[in-house]
Amino acid sequence: MAARLQLKQFSDETSIEVRVQRLPHGEGLPLPSYQSAHAAGLDLIAAVAADRPLTLAPGARALVPTGIALALPPGTEAQVRPRSGLAVKHGLTVLNAPGTIDADYRGEVQVLLVNLGSDAAIISRGMRIAQMVIATVARAELREIDVLDPTPRGSGGFGSTGG
């Protein structure tokens, strides 16, 4: 069953339509949703089996299914990011944060969670495990040159600005 997820960008006049396909193991779960009026990210839900929650031992990582696939419009991406509450309370984070879902990807959205906490974490069906931000992207046209334009910072790398 396909659904349409209408994303509002801080006003009713601007939105990006994202088509969502609910996969069989995602039946009965809510679609990703914003948890407040001005939230940037939609919460992603764990689509693990109700009778088989996932236990993540300290230091362990796992791909957690969400039960949905997306059709993002060209010129957009979805970024999968950690939820701050899970990070602070349990040490759970997204290992490849932010994970990028490209506009031409049609497989299941999965979240690569890692447990950086000191206790095992239980991922149960319906748990909000990450957030997804829809963003527009620009494609670069690379042009090779002999010398870059100078700047005050120059080639100063990590820590060069005093931070």
XYZ file of C-alpha atoms in Angstrom:
163
model
C 0.000 0.000 0.000
C 1.453 3.385 -0.989
C 0.865 6.530 1.025
C 1.748 10.154 0.465
C 3.672 12.014 3.101
C 3.175 15.750 2.718
C 6.026 17.686 4.306
C 5.310 21.248 5.363
C 8.278 23.616 5.479
C 7.233 26.144 8.161
C 4.345 27.461 6.063
C 1.321 26.021 4.356
C 2.485 27.320 0.965
C 5.688 25.274 0.708
C 5.748 21.500 0.860
C 7.577 18.562 -0.639
C 5.561 15.478 -1.450
C 7.325 12.243 -0.530
C 5.665 9.001 -1.565
C 5.835 6.295 1.086
C 5.337 2.575 0.618
C 4.427 0.653 3.747
C 6.113 -2.748 3.648
C 4.352 -5.864 5.006
C 6.301 -5.886 8.296
C 5.406 -2.197 8.794
C 1.641 -2.836 8.810
C -0.044 -1.342 11.852
C 2.765 1.127 12.567
C 2.334 4.876 12.102
C 4.114 6.632 9.259
C 7.039 8.849 10.277
C 5.729 12.061 11.814
C 6.819 15.367 13.271
C 6.478 15.507 17.045
C 6.084 19.298 17.305
C 4.919 22.167 15.111
C 8.442 23.304 14.178
C 10.349 20.013 14.356
C 12.863 19.577 11.521
C 12.819 15.794 11.580
C 10.168 13.113 11.243
C 10.544 10.314 13.788
C 11.340 6.910 12.295
C 9.742 3.855 13.925
C 11.293 0.427 14.558
C 9.501 -2.299 12.568
C 10.956 -5.260 14.450
C 8.666 -8.181 15.233
C 6.487 -7.573 18.299
C 7.489 -10.916 19.796
C 11.204 -10.491 18.994
C 12.581 -7.154 20.218
C 16.175 -6.420 19.287
C 18.725 -6.331 22.115
C 21.787 -4.201 21.435
C 24.649 -5.028 23.782
C 27.100 -2.256 24.693
C 29.303 -1.605 21.654
C 26.990 -3.561 19.322
C 25.418 -2.205 16.170
C 22.469 -3.352 14.066
C 20.410 -2.345 11.048
C 16.915 -1.690 12.358
C 14.057 -1.915 9.836
C 11.442 0.845 9.630
C 8.887 -0.951 7.452
C 8.796 1.825 4.838
C 10.376 2.681 1.498
C 10.414 6.186 -0.006
C 10.233 7.845 -3.400
C 11.952 11.175 -2.836
C 11.622 13.796 -5.544
C 14.738 14.563 -7.629
C 16.862 17.250 -5.996
C 16.133 16.044 -2.450
C 17.611 13.620 0.049
C 16.516 12.221 3.386
C 19.033 12.454 6.224
C 18.769 9.886 9.014
C 19.932 11.382 12.297
C 20.049 10.304 15.943
C 17.317 11.160 18.427
C 18.830 13.187 21.237
C 16.682 11.515 23.915
C 17.941 8.035 23.009
C 21.519 9.288 22.952
C 21.402 10.944 26.367
C 19.311 8.289 28.139
C 20.684 5.090 26.581
C 23.806 5.942 24.562
C 22.043 4.938 21.321
C 23.043 6.826 18.192
C 23.091 6.467 14.423
C 26.486 5.099 13.445
C 26.771 6.769 10.030
C 25.076 10.006 11.061
C 23.744 11.574 9.114
C 22.894 8.662 6.867
C 21.821 9.740 3.405
C 18.889 8.303 1.484
C 19.254 9.309 -2.166
C 16.289 10.274 -4.333
C 16.755 7.213 -6.552
C 16.889 4.645 -3.704
C 13.750 2.522 -3.439
C 14.675 -0.018 -0.775
C 13.594 -0.121 2.835
C 14.727 2.713 5.065
C 16.864 1.111 7.750
C 18.658 2.756 10.660
C 22.183 1.720 11.635
C 22.000 2.028 15.423
C 24.980 1.596 17.728
C 24.878 1.261 21.505
C 27.585 3.445 23.028
C 26.050 3.085 26.487
C 27.130 0.809 29.308
C 23.911 -1.256 29.408
C 22.101 -3.372 26.827
C 19.347 -1.490 24.995
C 16.064 -3.046 23.911
C 14.598 -1.916 20.571
C 10.917 -2.825 20.496
C 8.276 -2.589 17.789
C 6.935 0.939 17.418
C 9.855 2.572 19.236
C 10.985 5.917 17.810
C 14.603 5.170 16.872
C 15.866 8.060 14.725
C 14.722 11.136 12.901
C 14.593 11.822 9.197
C 15.139 15.280 7.733
C 14.166 15.962 4.126
C 16.572 18.396 2.471
C 17.142 19.853 -0.950
C 20.533 19.192 -2.512
C 22.667 20.926 -5.108
C 24.805 18.928 -7.519
C 28.325 20.250 -7.933
C 30.101 20.782 -11.202
C 33.791 20.272 -10.445
C 36.241 22.417 -12.386
C 39.918 21.681 -11.950
C 42.190 24.728 -11.555
C 45.907 25.207 -10.864
C 45.657 27.431 -7.744
C 42.805 28.124 -5.327
C 41.803 31.668 -4.395
C 43.549 32.674 -1.125
C 41.602 33.204 2.130
C 42.728 34.433 5.572
C 42.433 30.876 6.928
C 44.364 29.319 4.086
C 45.144 25.619 4.587
C 44.703 25.689 8.380
C 42.936 22.473 9.356
C 41.541 20.984 12.563
C 41.720 23.470 15.422
C 43.201 26.260 13.287
C 40.393 28.702 14.095
C 40.981 28.450 17.851
C 38.232 25.920 18.668
